[in-house]
Amino acid sequence: MKKIRIATCSLAGCFGCHMSFLDIDERLFGLIELVEFDRTPLTDIKHCGPCDIGLVEGGVCNAENVHVLKEFRKNCKVLVAIGACAINGGVPAMRNNIDLWDCFQEVYCYEGGLECGQIPNDPELPLPFDKVHPVYEVVKVDYFLPGCPPSGDAIWKFLTDLLNGREPKLDYEQLHFD
C-alpha cells in the first residue's frame, strides 16, 4: 500500500508549530507506518516534491516567503495553514502598524541594536514587505489548524482525521487556549 506523503514548511514565525508537531511524541512511530515524510525538519529535505499533505507555519513577510510558499503549494494536494502566524500573521504581523523603515531603525540603529547602528543591506537578503500576510492571501489553503501553537494532541487528531479520510474536527478542549 502506497504511503501518504507529508511535507512541512516554515515561513515567518518562531518554529513553535513544528515543535508541537514533535510533541506528538511516541505517536510519531505509528505515524511513520502510515506516511512518508518529504520536506520536514525530520528529513532535512530542503525542497518539496509531490506530496499529499503540506503543513505550513508562519506568515509571509518577504519575497522569499512568497517563492517558497508558491512552490510548496504547487507540490501539495492538500495545504494546511497551521498556527496563528500562518492563519492571520500572528506575532510577526504586530509590525504591520509600524512603518517598515521605522521598525528597521528601532531594531538596528537605536539602543539595544547593532553596534555602529547599520541596517543590513545585502543583495542576498530577501526583499521585506511592508506588511506580514497570512498564507491564504498568497495561495489557496484547504484547512486551518488554529493555535499559537496548536497542541501536539490537536495536530495528531487533525492529521489522523485527514489520513482516515474524515473531515478534520477538533473538540473544544483542543481549540481552547488560556
XYZ file of C-alpha atoms in Angstrom:
178
model
C 0.000 0.000 0.000
C 1.311 3.426 -1.005
C 2.079 5.681 1.961
C 0.683 9.201 2.222
C 3.432 11.810 1.686
C 3.576 14.698 4.175
C 5.752 17.797 3.980
C 6.136 20.817 6.238
C 7.294 24.356 5.618
C 8.128 27.239 7.945
C 7.928 30.900 6.931
C 7.934 33.978 9.224
C 7.297 32.574 12.671
C 9.022 31.027 15.651
C 9.022 27.352 14.603
C 6.673 26.628 17.521
C 4.211 24.696 15.339
C 6.986 22.350 14.250
C 7.898 21.878 17.913
C 4.262 20.994 18.640
C 4.356 18.548 15.740
C 7.233 16.837 17.550
C 5.069 16.876 20.709
C 3.004 14.059 19.267
C 5.892 12.119 20.841
C 5.821 8.326 20.519
C 2.840 8.581 18.174
C 5.421 9.613 15.563
C 6.416 5.933 15.348
C 2.860 4.965 14.458
C 2.644 7.848 12.013
C 5.775 6.654 10.210
C 3.957 3.379 9.494
C 1.258 5.337 7.629
C 3.165 8.178 5.989
C 6.368 9.063 4.242
C 7.940 12.389 5.128
C 9.176 14.672 2.378
C 10.400 18.166 3.311
C 10.440 18.361 7.123
C 12.951 19.036 9.889
C 12.903 15.264 10.443
C 14.299 14.566 6.972
C 16.279 17.764 6.335
C 14.992 17.754 2.735
C 15.155 21.369 1.551
C 12.767 21.293 -1.438
C 9.335 19.709 -1.521
C 8.485 17.013 -4.031
C 4.932 15.908 -4.847
C 3.026 15.395 -1.573
C -0.442 14.539 -0.397
C -0.479 16.850 2.644
C 1.511 20.009 3.282
C 1.635 21.754 6.653
C 2.789 25.371 6.541
C 3.524 27.539 9.568
C 4.438 31.207 9.685
C 3.278 34.321 7.921
C 4.545 35.802 4.674
C 6.908 38.719 5.314
C 9.244 38.819 2.313
C 9.686 37.881 -1.339
C 11.473 34.645 -0.476
C 8.490 33.531 1.636
C 6.223 34.023 -1.392
C 8.515 31.984 -3.624
C 8.830 29.154 -1.079
C 5.082 29.136 -0.363
C 4.017 29.064 -4.021
C 6.439 26.233 -4.764
C 5.216 24.361 -1.675
C 1.543 24.830 -2.640
C 2.245 23.606 -6.179
C 3.598 20.330 -4.759
C 0.918 19.681 -2.093
C -2.523 18.266 -2.912
C -3.880 19.472 0.454
C -2.437 22.526 2.208
C -2.979 23.141 5.922
C -2.183 26.547 7.436
C -1.074 25.640 10.939
C -0.897 28.151 13.773
C -1.742 31.803 14.254
C 1.111 33.148 12.106
C 0.012 31.177 9.024
C -3.670 31.906 9.637
C -3.581 35.631 10.442
C 0.059 36.756 10.560
C 0.387 36.118 14.306
C 3.086 37.848 16.329
C 5.156 38.847 13.256
C 2.148 40.853 11.998
C 2.366 43.073 15.075
C 4.746 45.192 12.993
C 2.006 45.831 10.419
C 1.019 49.091 12.127
C 4.585 50.413 12.108
C 6.374 51.886 9.120
C 8.951 49.315 7.947
C 11.783 51.879 7.906
C 10.928 52.947 11.467
C 10.863 49.292 12.500
C 14.322 48.664 10.989
C 15.735 51.774 12.665
C 14.354 50.671 16.032
C 15.843 47.195 15.664
C 19.215 48.026 14.157
C 20.051 51.650 14.965
C 18.770 52.560 18.395
C 19.752 51.406 21.847
C 19.974 47.637 22.037
C 20.528 47.353 18.287
C 23.715 46.529 16.482
C 26.956 48.274 17.268
C 27.550 51.102 14.764
C 23.789 51.079 14.021
C 23.656 49.955 10.413
C 20.596 48.461 8.733
C 21.641 45.344 6.781
C 21.691 45.969 3.053
C 22.929 42.897 1.240
C 21.565 41.680 -2.101
C 21.411 38.150 -0.624
C 18.752 39.234 1.903
C 15.139 38.685 0.789
C 13.130 41.792 -0.059
C 10.995 42.582 3.029
C 7.335 43.514 2.652
C 5.704 46.463 4.395
C 3.211 44.044 5.947
C 3.187 40.436 7.130
C 0.461 38.493 5.334
C -1.412 35.314 6.248
C -0.808 32.356 3.950
C -4.320 32.423 2.418
C -3.618 35.864 0.904
C -0.906 34.289 -1.259
C -2.118 30.738 -2.036
C -5.228 28.606 -1.672
C -5.453 26.967 1.756
C -7.569 23.845 2.225
C -7.629 23.700 6.055
C -6.754 25.909 9.005
C -5.424 24.489 12.290
C -5.500 27.302 14.876
C -3.310 27.814 17.906
C -0.133 29.540 18.960
C 0.969 26.881 18.599
C -1.680 24.169 18.348
C -1.028 21.358 20.793
C 0.560 18.076 19.780
C -2.764 16.402 20.552
C -4.623 18.780 18.214
C -2.088 18.158 15.433
C -2.358 14.399 15.969
C -6.183 14.459 15.846
C -6.193 16.702 12.787
C -3.692 14.519 10.896
C -5.330 11.222 11.805
C -8.700 12.568 10.656
C -7.171 13.551 7.312
C -5.305 10.251 6.958
C -8.508 8.307 7.635
C -10.465 10.279 5.042
C -12.506 12.206 7.608
C -13.125 15.927 7.676
C -10.834 17.183 10.479
C -12.820 18.160 13.568
C -11.298 19.232 16.864
C -13.039 19.185 20.211
C -13.481 22.436 22.116
C -10.724 21.461 24.559
C -8.267 21.214 21.664
C -9.205 24.701 20.442
C -9.477 26.474 23.784
C -6.372 28.355 24.904
C -5.956 30.075 28.266
